[in-house]
GROMACS .gro file of C-alpha atoms in nm:
model
  464
    1MET     CA    1   9.575   7.865  -1.992
    2SER     CA    2   9.534   7.540  -1.809
    3VAL     CA    3   9.733   7.518  -1.488
    4ARG     CA    4   9.635   7.166  -1.382
    5TRP     CA    5   9.995   7.047  -1.415
    6VAL     CA    6  10.151   7.290  -1.172
    7SER     CA    7  10.205   7.268  -0.798
    8VAL     CA    8   9.950   7.385  -0.543
    9SER     CA    9  10.166   7.685  -0.452
   10PHE     CA   10  10.190   7.781  -0.818
   11VAL     CA   11   9.813   7.762  -0.873
   12LEU     CA   12   9.762   7.970  -0.561
   13SER     CA   13  10.009   8.235  -0.673
   14LEU     CA   14   9.831   8.263  -1.010
   15ALA     CA   15   9.498   8.309  -0.835
   16VAL     CA   16   9.619   8.606  -0.633
   17LEU     CA   17   9.815   8.766  -0.915
   18SER     CA   18   9.546   8.833  -1.173
   19VAL     CA   19   9.698   9.180  -1.220
   20TYR     CA   20   9.937   9.011  -1.462
   21ALA     CA   21   9.784   8.857  -1.771
   22ILE     CA   22   9.818   8.484  -1.822
   23ALA     CA   23   9.776   8.419  -2.193
   24ALA     CA   24   9.680   8.091  -2.357
   25PRO     CA   25   9.956   7.861  -2.478
   26ARG     CA   26  10.061   7.927  -2.836
   27ASN     CA   27  10.229   7.659  -3.046
   28GLY     CA   28  10.286   7.467  -2.723
   29ASP     CA   29  10.468   7.761  -2.564
   30LEU     CA   30  10.377   7.893  -2.219
   31ILE     CA   31  10.301   8.264  -2.190
   32THR     CA   32  10.284   8.463  -1.867
   33GLY     CA   33  10.255   8.831  -1.785
   34ASN     CA   34  10.496   9.061  -1.602
   35PRO     CA   35  10.513   9.437  -1.543
   36ARG     CA   36  10.692   9.496  -1.876
   37GLY     CA   37  10.482   9.275  -2.100
   38LEU     CA   38  10.471   8.903  -2.176
   39LEU     CA   39  10.726   8.628  -2.113
   40ARG     CA   40  10.732   8.314  -2.322
   41THR     CA   41  10.878   7.969  -2.247
   42TYR     CA   42  10.949   7.719  -2.521
   43VAL     CA   43  10.973   7.351  -2.421
   44SER     CA   44  11.191   7.159  -2.665
   45GLY     CA   45  11.105   6.811  -2.782
   46GLY     CA   46  10.738   6.880  -2.840
   47GLY     CA   47  10.630   6.697  -2.527
   48GLY     CA   48  10.507   7.000  -2.337
   49ILE     CA   49  10.503   6.985  -1.959
   50ASP     CA   50  10.437   6.662  -1.775
   51PRO     CA   51  10.274   6.725  -1.435
   52ALA     CA   52  10.411   6.393  -1.314
   53ASN     CA   53  10.770   6.503  -1.374
   54ALA     CA   54  10.975   6.494  -1.054
   55PHE     CA   55  11.039   6.870  -1.092
   56PHE     CA   56  10.680   6.931  -0.977
   57GLN     CA   57  10.665   6.661  -0.711
   58SER     CA   58  10.725   6.700  -0.338
   59LEU     CA   59  11.014   6.460  -0.281
   60GLY     CA   60  11.095   6.579   0.070
   61THR     CA   61  10.917   6.621   0.400
   62ASN     CA   62  10.814   6.989   0.401
   63GLY     CA   63  10.583   7.016   0.099
   64ARG     CA   64  10.838   7.173  -0.135
   65SER     CA   65  10.921   7.082  -0.492
   66CYS     CA   66  11.165   7.237  -0.739
   67ASN     CA   67  10.865   7.437  -0.859
   68THR     CA   68  10.834   7.606  -0.520
   69CYS     CA   69  11.125   7.840  -0.594
   70HIS     CA   70  11.146   7.799  -0.973
   71VAL     CA   71  10.811   7.904  -1.113
   72LEU     CA   72  10.698   7.971  -1.467
   73GLU     CA   73  10.553   8.317  -1.410
   74ALA     CA   74  10.880   8.442  -1.259
   75GLY     CA   75  11.088   8.316  -1.549
   76TRP     CA   76  11.147   7.987  -1.364
   77GLY     CA   77  11.297   8.181  -1.074
   78THR     CA   78  11.127   8.391  -0.809
   79SER     CA   79  11.009   8.748  -0.772
   80VAL     CA   80  10.943   8.945  -0.455
   81THR     CA   81  10.601   9.052  -0.580
   82ARG     CA   82  10.485   8.695  -0.613
   83ILE     CA   83  10.650   8.579  -0.291
   84ARG     CA   84  10.460   8.849  -0.102
   85ALA     CA   85  10.136   8.747  -0.270
   86ARG     CA   86  10.192   8.388  -0.163
   87PHE     CA   87  10.246   8.503   0.194
   88GLU     CA   88   9.923   8.704   0.198
   89ALA     CA   89   9.724   8.421   0.040
   90THR     CA   90   9.841   8.160   0.291
   91SER     CA   91   9.929   8.370   0.597
   92GLY     CA   92  10.289   8.264   0.546
   93THR     CA   93  10.235   7.889   0.528
   94ASP     CA   94  10.306   7.832   0.157
   95PRO     CA   95  10.590   7.577   0.115
   96ILE     CA   96  10.838   7.850   0.028
   97PHE     CA   97  10.807   7.970   0.388
   98ARG     CA   98  11.000   7.709   0.583
   99LEU     CA   99  11.240   7.753   0.874
  100VAL     CA  100  11.517   7.547   0.715
  101ASP     CA  101  11.616   7.827   0.476
  102GLY     CA  102  11.319   8.055   0.409
  103ALA     CA  103  11.346   8.216   0.752
  104ASN     CA  104  11.612   8.460   0.868
  105SER     CA  105  11.740   8.183   1.093
  106PRO     CA  106  11.621   7.827   1.162
  107LEU     CA  107  11.549   7.931   1.522
  108GLU     CA  108  11.281   8.190   1.443
  109ASP     CA  109  10.939   8.183   1.606
  110VAL     CA  110  10.674   8.122   1.338
  111SER     CA  111  10.378   8.048   1.564
  112THR     CA  112  10.162   8.339   1.443
  113GLU     CA  113  10.118   8.526   1.115
  114ALA     CA  114  10.277   8.838   1.262
  115LYS     CA  115  10.579   8.640   1.378
  116ARG     CA  116  10.604   8.465   1.042
  117ARG     CA  117  10.605   8.800   0.866
  118GLU     CA  118  10.902   8.900   1.080
  119ALA     CA  119  11.076   8.563   1.055
  120TYR     CA  120  11.057   8.559   0.675
  121SER     CA  121  11.139   8.928   0.629
  122MET     CA  122  11.452   8.870   0.417
  123LEU     CA  123  11.259   8.645   0.179
  124LEU     CA  124  10.975   8.897   0.162
  125ASN     CA  125  11.200   9.201   0.117
  126TYR     CA  126  11.477   9.067  -0.106
  127GLY     CA  127  11.351   8.734  -0.240
  128VAL     CA  128  11.649   8.553  -0.086
  129ILE     CA  129  11.689   8.205   0.057
  130ARG     CA  130  11.927   8.153   0.350
  131VAL     CA  131  12.222   7.931   0.261
  132GLY     CA  132  12.426   7.799   0.554
  133LEU     CA  133  12.794   7.728   0.481
  134PRO     CA  134  13.097   7.691   0.711
  135ILE     CA  135  13.443   7.843   0.690
  136PRO     CA  136  13.645   7.570   0.508
  137GLN     CA  137  13.904   7.387   0.716
  138ASN     CA  138  14.180   7.480   0.471
  139ALA     CA  139  14.080   7.846   0.447
  140GLU     CA  140  14.343   8.120   0.420
  141PHE     CA  141  14.129   8.329   0.655
  142THR     CA  142  13.937   8.310   0.979
  143LEU     CA  143  13.608   8.460   1.089
  144THR     CA  144  13.698   8.714   1.355
  145ALA     CA  145  13.368   8.897   1.401
  146VAL     CA  146  12.999   8.850   1.318
  147GLU     CA  147  12.719   9.105   1.321
  148ASP     CA  148  12.408   8.894   1.271
  149PRO     CA  149  12.070   9.059   1.339
  150TYR     CA  150  11.929   8.711   1.400
  151ASP     CA  151  12.195   8.587   1.646
  152PHE     CA  152  12.260   8.263   1.462
  153ALA     CA  153  12.555   8.281   1.222
  154SER     CA  154  12.897   8.148   1.322
  155ALA     CA  155  13.209   8.001   1.164
  156GLU     CA  156  13.031   7.664   1.163
  157GLN     CA  157  12.743   7.808   0.958
  158LEU     CA  158  12.747   8.152   0.804
  159SER     CA  159  12.403   8.274   0.700
  160LEU     CA  160  12.421   8.376   0.333
  161PHE     CA  161  12.115   8.527   0.172
  162ARG     CA  162  12.094   8.451  -0.200
  163ARG     CA  163  11.838   8.462  -0.480
  164PRO     CA  164  11.730   8.134  -0.645
  165LEU     CA  165  11.876   8.127  -0.996
  166PRO     CA  166  11.636   8.054  -1.284
  167SER     CA  167  11.605   7.693  -1.397
  168THR     CA  168  11.574   7.784  -1.766
  169ASN     CA  169  11.820   7.870  -2.045
  170LEU     CA  170  12.060   7.633  -1.871
  171ARG     CA  171  12.253   7.515  -2.174
  172PHE     CA  172  12.426   7.855  -2.178
  173ILE     CA  173  12.555   7.858  -1.821
  174THR     CA  174  12.917   7.804  -1.718
  175GLY     CA  175  12.868   7.748  -1.347
  176VAL     CA  176  12.597   7.594  -1.131
  177MET     CA  177  12.497   7.804  -0.827
  178TRP     CA  178  12.614   8.158  -0.754
  179ASP     CA  179  12.937   8.029  -0.602
  180ALA     CA  180  12.963   7.742  -0.854
  181ARG     CA  181  12.969   7.494  -0.567
  182GLU     CA  182  12.774   7.231  -0.761
  183THR     CA  183  12.996   7.259  -1.069
  184THR     CA  184  13.182   6.929  -1.104
  185GLU     CA  185  13.454   7.063  -1.337
  186PRO     CA  186  13.541   7.418  -1.446
  187PHE     CA  187  13.391   7.534  -1.774
  188LEU     CA  188  13.719   7.640  -1.935
  189PRO     CA  189  13.819   7.604  -2.302
  190PRO     CA  190  13.921   7.414  -2.496
  191MET     CA  191  13.614   7.205  -2.426
  192ASP     CA  192  13.400   7.044  -2.695
  193GLU     CA  193  13.025   7.079  -2.673
  194GLY     CA  194  12.971   6.716  -2.578
  195GLU     CA  195  13.212   6.740  -2.286
  196ALA     CA  196  13.053   7.065  -2.169
  197TYR     CA  197  12.707   6.911  -2.191
  198ASP     CA  198  12.810   6.610  -1.983
  199ILE     CA  199  12.963   6.831  -1.714
  200LEU     CA  200  12.654   7.051  -1.710
  201VAL     CA  201  12.419   6.753  -1.669
  202GLU     CA  202  12.635   6.610  -1.391
  203SER     CA  203  12.647   6.948  -1.216
  204LEU     CA  204  12.271   7.002  -1.243
  205THR     CA  205  12.217   6.652  -1.108
  206ASN     CA  206  12.430   6.742  -0.807
  207GLN     CA  207  12.229   7.060  -0.759
  208ALA     CA  208  11.895   6.881  -0.775
  209ARG     CA  209  12.006   6.613  -0.531
  210GLY     CA  210  12.136   6.873  -0.285
  211ALA     CA  211  11.820   7.082  -0.312
  212ILE     CA  212  11.593   6.786  -0.242
  213LEU     CA  213  11.796   6.676   0.059
  214GLY     CA  214  11.845   7.031   0.188
  215HIS     CA  215  11.571   7.270   0.080
  216ALA     CA  216  11.301   6.999   0.069
  217GLN     CA  217  11.441   6.815   0.374
  218ALA     CA  218  11.406   6.473   0.215
  219ALA     CA  219  11.454   6.175   0.445
  220SER     CA  220  11.639   5.984   0.173
  221PRO     CA  221  11.812   6.077  -0.154
  222PRO     CA  222  11.606   6.100  -0.472
  223THR     CA  223  11.640   5.815  -0.719
  224ALA     CA  224  11.856   5.837  -1.029
  225GLU     CA  225  11.537   5.830  -1.238
  226GLN     CA  226  11.388   6.125  -1.050
  227LEU     CA  227  11.706   6.327  -1.088
  228ALA     CA  228  11.724   6.248  -1.459
  229GLU     CA  229  11.363   6.365  -1.502
  230ILE     CA  230  11.433   6.693  -1.328
  231VAL     CA  231  11.749   6.771  -1.525
  232ALA     CA  232  11.595   6.671  -1.859
  233PHE     CA  233  11.299   6.900  -1.792
  234GLU     CA  234  11.520   7.193  -1.692
  235MET     CA  235  11.738   7.147  -1.998
  236SER     CA  236  11.430   7.153  -2.222
  237LEU     CA  237  11.331   7.507  -2.120
  238THR     CA  238  11.411   7.825  -2.308
  239THR     CA  239  11.261   8.150  -2.178
  240ALA     CA  240  11.264   8.510  -2.295
  241GLN     CA  241  11.048   8.821  -2.308
  242PHE     CA  242  10.855   8.818  -2.635
  243ARG     CA  243  10.620   9.116  -2.606
  244ASP     CA  244  10.687   9.458  -2.456
  245ARG     CA  245  10.385   9.651  -2.328
  246GLN     CA  246  10.493   9.960  -2.522
  247ALA     CA  247  10.711   9.830  -2.806
  248GLY     CA  248  10.487   9.535  -2.890
  249ARG     CA  249  10.612   9.208  -3.032
  250LEU     CA  250  10.988   9.155  -2.991
  251LYS     CA  251  11.029   8.917  -3.284
  252GLY     CA  252  10.985   9.034  -3.642
  253GLY     CA  253  11.031   9.382  -3.783
  254ASN     CA  254  11.412   9.371  -3.743
  255ALA     CA  255  11.389   9.205  -3.400
  256ILE     CA  256  11.484   8.851  -3.306
  257GLY     CA  257  11.369   8.836  -2.944
  258GLY     CA  258  11.168   8.558  -2.783
  259PRO     CA  259  11.256   8.200  -2.682
  260ARG     CA  260  11.229   8.025  -3.017
  261VAL     CA  261  11.522   8.216  -3.164
  262LEU     CA  262  11.712   8.181  -2.836
  263ALA     CA  263  11.664   7.803  -2.845
  264ASN     CA  264  11.866   7.798  -3.168
  265GLN     CA  265  12.136   8.039  -3.045
  266HIS     CA  266  12.485   7.902  -3.109
  267PHE     CA  267  12.692   7.864  -2.793
  268PHE     CA  268  13.009   7.694  -2.680
  269VAL     CA  269  13.243   7.746  -2.388
  270GLY     CA  270  13.464   8.045  -2.473
  271ILE     CA  271  13.248   8.187  -2.752
  272ASN     CA  272  13.318   8.559  -2.801
  273ASP     CA  273  13.543   8.565  -2.494
  274PRO     CA  274  13.717   8.905  -2.465
  275PHE     CA  275  14.044   8.772  -2.321
  276GLY     CA  276  14.163   8.524  -2.581
  277ASN     CA  277  13.982   8.217  -2.449
  278ASN     CA  278  13.779   8.149  -2.763
  279PRO     CA  279  13.907   7.804  -2.872
  280THR     CA  280  13.833   7.887  -3.237
  281GLY     CA  281  14.075   8.179  -3.226
  282VAL     CA  282  13.808   8.429  -3.334
  283SER     CA  283  13.861   8.769  -3.174
  284PHE     CA  284  13.611   8.921  -2.934
  285ASP     CA  285  13.350   9.145  -3.096
  286THR     CA  286  13.158   9.363  -2.854
  287ASN     CA  287  12.900   9.436  -3.123
  288ALA     CA  288  12.830   9.063  -3.154
  289SER     CA  289  12.734   9.026  -2.789
  290MET     CA  290  12.378   9.150  -2.834
  291VAL     CA  291  12.226   9.163  -3.183
  292LEU     CA  292  11.859   9.114  -3.108
  293PHE     CA  293  11.725   9.458  -3.192
  294ASP     CA  294  11.950   9.608  -3.459
  295GLY     CA  295  11.719   9.820  -3.673
  296PHE     CA  296  11.420   9.761  -3.443
  297GLY     CA  297  11.354  10.134  -3.416
  298SER     CA  298  11.429  10.221  -3.777
  299ARG     CA  299  11.074  10.259  -3.907
  300ARG     CA  300  10.943  10.606  -3.968
  301GLY     CA  301  10.705  10.766  -3.725
  302ASN     CA  302  10.705  10.903  -3.374
  303GLY     CA  303  10.423  10.711  -3.210
  304ARG     CA  304  10.455  10.551  -2.868
  305ARG     CA  305  10.535  10.209  -3.009
  306GLN     CA  306  10.803  10.340  -3.240
  307ARG     CA  307  10.961  10.548  -2.963
  308ALA     CA  308  10.968  10.241  -2.739
  309ARG     CA  309  11.133  10.033  -3.010
  310ALA     CA  310  11.392  10.302  -3.073
  311ALA     CA  311  11.472  10.309  -2.698
  312ILE     CA  312  11.527   9.932  -2.694
  313GLU     CA  313  11.758   9.955  -2.995
  314ARG     CA  314  11.954  10.242  -2.839
  315GLY     CA  315  11.980  10.046  -2.514
  316GLU     CA  316  12.126   9.747  -2.695
  317LYS     CA  317  12.387   9.966  -2.864
  318LEU     CA  318  12.476  10.117  -2.527
  319PHE     CA  319  12.509   9.770  -2.377
  320ASN     CA  320  12.752   9.678  -2.655
  321THR     CA  321  12.955   9.997  -2.677
  322LEU     CA  322  12.920  10.226  -2.373
  323PRO     CA  323  13.279  10.278  -2.248
  324ILE     CA  324  13.345  10.153  -1.893
  325ASN     CA  325  13.674  10.191  -1.710
  326ILE     CA  326  13.675   9.862  -1.518
  327THR     CA  327  13.881   9.876  -1.200
  328GLY     CA  328  13.904   9.681  -0.877
  329VAL     CA  329  13.723   9.371  -1.000
  330ALA     CA  330  13.880   9.064  -0.844
  331GLY     CA  331  13.893   8.784  -1.096
  332LEU     CA  332  13.941   9.030  -1.381
  333ASN     CA  333  14.181   9.315  -1.310
  334ASP     CA  334  14.408   9.106  -1.088
  335ALA     CA  335  14.389   8.802  -1.315
  336LEU     CA  336  14.498   9.013  -1.612
  337GLY     CA  337  14.751   9.213  -1.413
  338GLN     CA  338  14.581   9.532  -1.534
  339GLU     CA  339  14.476   9.799  -1.288
  340SER     CA  340  14.234   9.934  -1.545
  341VAL     CA  341  14.051   9.754  -1.826
  342GLN     CA  342  13.878   9.963  -2.089
  343GLY     CA  343  13.562   9.768  -2.158
  344HIS     CA  344  13.186   9.766  -2.196
  345CYS     CA  345  12.892   9.576  -2.043
  346THR     CA  346  12.987   9.301  -2.286
  347THR     CA  347  13.331   9.256  -2.133
  348CYS     CA  348  13.166   9.038  -1.871
  349HIS     CA  349  12.832   8.970  -2.042
  350ASN     CA  350  12.986   8.844  -2.363
  351ALA     CA  351  12.792   8.527  -2.459
  352PRO     CA  352  12.599   8.628  -2.774
  353ASN     CA  353  12.233   8.712  -2.709
  354VAL     CA  354  12.246   8.546  -2.366
  355GLY     CA  355  12.448   8.784  -2.151
  356ASN     CA  356  12.650   8.562  -1.919
  357HIS     CA  357  13.024   8.500  -1.940
  358SER     CA  358  13.100   8.216  -2.180
  359VAL     CA  359  13.370   8.071  -1.956
  360GLY     CA  360  13.360   8.002  -1.585
  361ALA     CA  361  13.472   8.340  -1.448
  362PRO     CA  362  13.341   8.429  -1.099
  363LEU     CA  363  13.404   8.796  -1.025
  364ASP     CA  364  13.382   9.035  -0.731
  365ILE     CA  365  13.211   9.352  -0.848
  366GLY     CA  366  13.148   9.470  -0.492
  367VAL     CA  367  12.783   9.378  -0.440
  368SER     CA  368  12.857   9.214  -0.103
  369ASP     CA  369  13.096   9.485   0.020
  370ALA     CA  370  13.029   9.621   0.369
  371SER     CA  371  12.970   9.967   0.219
  372ARG     CA  372  12.662   9.835   0.036
  373ARG     CA  373  12.517   9.642   0.329
  374GLU     CA  374  12.146   9.694   0.387
  375ALA     CA  375  11.941   9.631   0.698
  376GLY     CA  376  11.885   9.264   0.768
  377PHE     CA  377  12.206   9.131   0.617
  378PRO     CA  378  12.471   8.987   0.851
  379LEU     CA  379  12.820   9.135   0.830
  380TYR     CA  380  13.128   8.914   0.853
  381THR     CA  381  13.480   9.026   0.936
  382LEU     CA  382  13.741   8.795   0.782
  383THR     CA  383  14.111   8.803   0.868
  384ASN     CA  384  14.391   8.678   0.645
  385ILE     CA  385  14.590   8.423   0.845
  386LEU     CA  386  14.926   8.512   0.686
  387THR     CA  387  14.903   8.890   0.652
  388GLY     CA  388  14.656   8.994   0.922
  389GLU     CA  389  14.459   9.193   0.663
  390THR     CA  390  14.087   9.217   0.736
  391ARG     CA  391  13.787   9.245   0.511
  392GLN     CA  392  13.419   9.291   0.586
  393THR     CA  393  13.153   9.138   0.365
  394THR     CA  394  12.792   9.027   0.375
  395ASP     CA  395  12.881   8.714   0.175
  396PRO     CA  396  13.228   8.567   0.110
  397GLY     CA  397  13.096   8.394  -0.203
  398LEU     CA  398  13.338   8.158  -0.379
  399ALA     CA  399  13.586   8.184  -0.090
  400LEU     CA  400  13.364   7.958   0.121
  401ILE     CA  401  13.416   7.685  -0.140
  402THR     CA  402  13.786   7.731  -0.221
  403GLY     CA  403  13.907   7.877   0.110
  404LYS     CA  404  14.110   8.135  -0.085
  405TRP     CA  405  14.142   8.493   0.033
  406ALA     CA  406  14.144   8.615  -0.328
  407ASP     CA  407  13.800   8.460  -0.387
  408ILE     CA  408  13.614   8.663  -0.124
  409GLY     CA  409  13.306   8.824  -0.277
  410LYS     CA  410  13.327   8.641  -0.610
  411PHE     CA  411  13.008   8.520  -0.778
  412LYS     CA  412  12.921   8.401  -1.124
  413GLY     CA  413  12.717   8.621  -1.356
  414PRO     CA  414  12.368   8.492  -1.446
  415THR     CA  415  12.209   8.474  -1.789
  416LEU     CA  416  12.016   8.791  -1.871
  417ARG     CA  417  11.716   8.664  -2.069
  418GLY     CA  418  11.375   8.696  -1.905
  419LEU     CA  419  11.494   8.959  -1.658
  420ALA     CA  420  11.167   9.152  -1.643
  421ALA     CA  421  10.989   8.865  -1.466
  422ARG     CA  422  11.226   8.803  -1.177
  423ALA     CA  423  11.302   9.120  -0.980
  424PRO     CA  424  11.496   9.189  -0.760
  425TYR     CA  425  11.849   9.150  -0.895
  426PHE     CA  426  12.205   9.050  -0.800
  427HIS     CA  427  12.276   8.747  -0.586
  428ASN     CA  428  12.138   8.920  -0.275
  429GLY     CA  429  11.845   9.107  -0.430
  430LEU     CA  430  11.990   9.450  -0.351
  431ALA     CA  431  11.862   9.604  -0.676
  432ALA     CA  432  11.484   9.624  -0.655
  433ASN     CA  433  11.447   9.694  -1.027
  434LEU     CA  434  11.653   9.721  -1.344
  435GLY     CA  435  11.696  10.094  -1.298
  436GLU     CA  436  11.879  10.023  -0.973
  437VAL     CA  437  12.096   9.768  -1.155
  438VAL     CA  438  12.206  10.040  -1.399
  439ASP     CA  439  12.258  10.280  -1.109
  440PHE     CA  440  12.483  10.029  -0.934
  441TYR     CA  441  12.717   9.998  -1.231
  442ASP     CA  442  12.708  10.371  -1.292
  443SER     CA  443  12.824  10.447  -0.937
  444ARG     CA  444  13.057  10.149  -0.912
  445PHE     CA  445  13.257  10.244  -1.222
  446ASN     CA  446  13.187  10.620  -1.239
  447ILE     CA  447  13.043  10.585  -1.589
  448GLY     CA  448  12.840  10.905  -1.597
  449ILE     CA  449  12.522  10.756  -1.745
  450THR     CA  450  12.266  11.020  -1.850
  451PRO     CA  451  11.895  10.989  -1.764
  452GLN     CA  452  11.821  10.907  -2.129
  453GLN     CA  453  12.088  10.638  -2.139
  454ARG     CA  454  11.954  10.491  -1.815
  455ALA     CA  455  11.603  10.472  -1.957
  456ASP     CA  456  11.729  10.315  -2.279
  457LEU     CA  457  11.934  10.052  -2.096
  458VAL     CA  458  11.635   9.962  -1.879
  459ALA     CA  459  11.416   9.935  -2.190
  460PHE     CA  460  11.667   9.698  -2.350
  461LEU     CA  461  11.721   9.482  -2.042
  462SER     CA  462  11.346   9.456  -1.994
  463ALA     CA  463  11.307   9.330  -2.351
  464LEU     CA  464  11.546   9.039  -2.301
   0.00000   0.00000   0.00000
């Protein structure tokens, strides 16, 4: 596979990561290896990848491009494995390692390799970039206490550690950024596909402009032409796992995995919504949420490949139908006025064969709760101005955009395709692997998942 078109940091990361196979392009598609098999990216329009596209250019002052944090081999996101390899290959000087947001605070000492390893520990351990946001002036709460291991965060700039979201499969998303802060209008039905597309392009343009000025520390804003190039490129990408190292090819033989099928997946805002928001009036069908591998394990035989295919098929059925008693989820239980919602994984991951919510619906599932805080994350104590109630969190999420007490801890759900390439998971990287993702939901909602069910769910999620 030729890599002449990619950034220097990308070429370097490929050189030090030969443990993962990099296959030759096939039919113009780009194929990269990951621990579970092979990932494939389809570029629509037949033009392939243009190395001169602004996505791959350093438009700022610190050597970064969009491609610094959104790389092909990590499903156009990042992975801790590859971030660590980039550190070792460059002694921590690769463009991803910059004080502005790659370090634990912008005041860290990065004068030696040892000090850089310490300064960039959150990026190295969790794959997170530091986002600095203030408490909004109109907020219903105040910041009354901060426990910051790096002695930097304050009400003027909370340090929020978040994973870069993938810059592929974007036509399915219903919010730009984890806290939707770059979303220009809510993705709520009824909304025709043209309107949704225009809002998405405008939102992605905002995101690209902000990233170039902030993450890349540009001295002046990018041009309209550069922004249009970036967004058009991002919108052309469709990415999915297409070969599993045990189950084999994920398309054909009663399977419809891979990016080519995904590129033709029907989607509109509200499709298959479980709470009556489908503008067509069609009722929610949990069995329609994931239909990639129905019958995949139906062939006779008990060889390793057939067992692996059967596990993926069982995992998909579990994803669609495993009963979950959903409680305490802000944005869901309170919005519906129901203390308990009898649902499934698909209650929130309802968009067919994509896995995100088909309407803008940021939720608080508890990932940033103080009880789940790990070493290195700041802890913020927020106090409700009217009631005096307090809450501790490692990241207030949407509340730092809206200023609303009810929005503390809310984040959007990401698309689920190409998961195997971009560990760790959740907005803060707390789940090191997909097994830990399943464990989180199992403990959070007291599901009672068996070891076999856990293995099957991991097999399915890895095949997406």
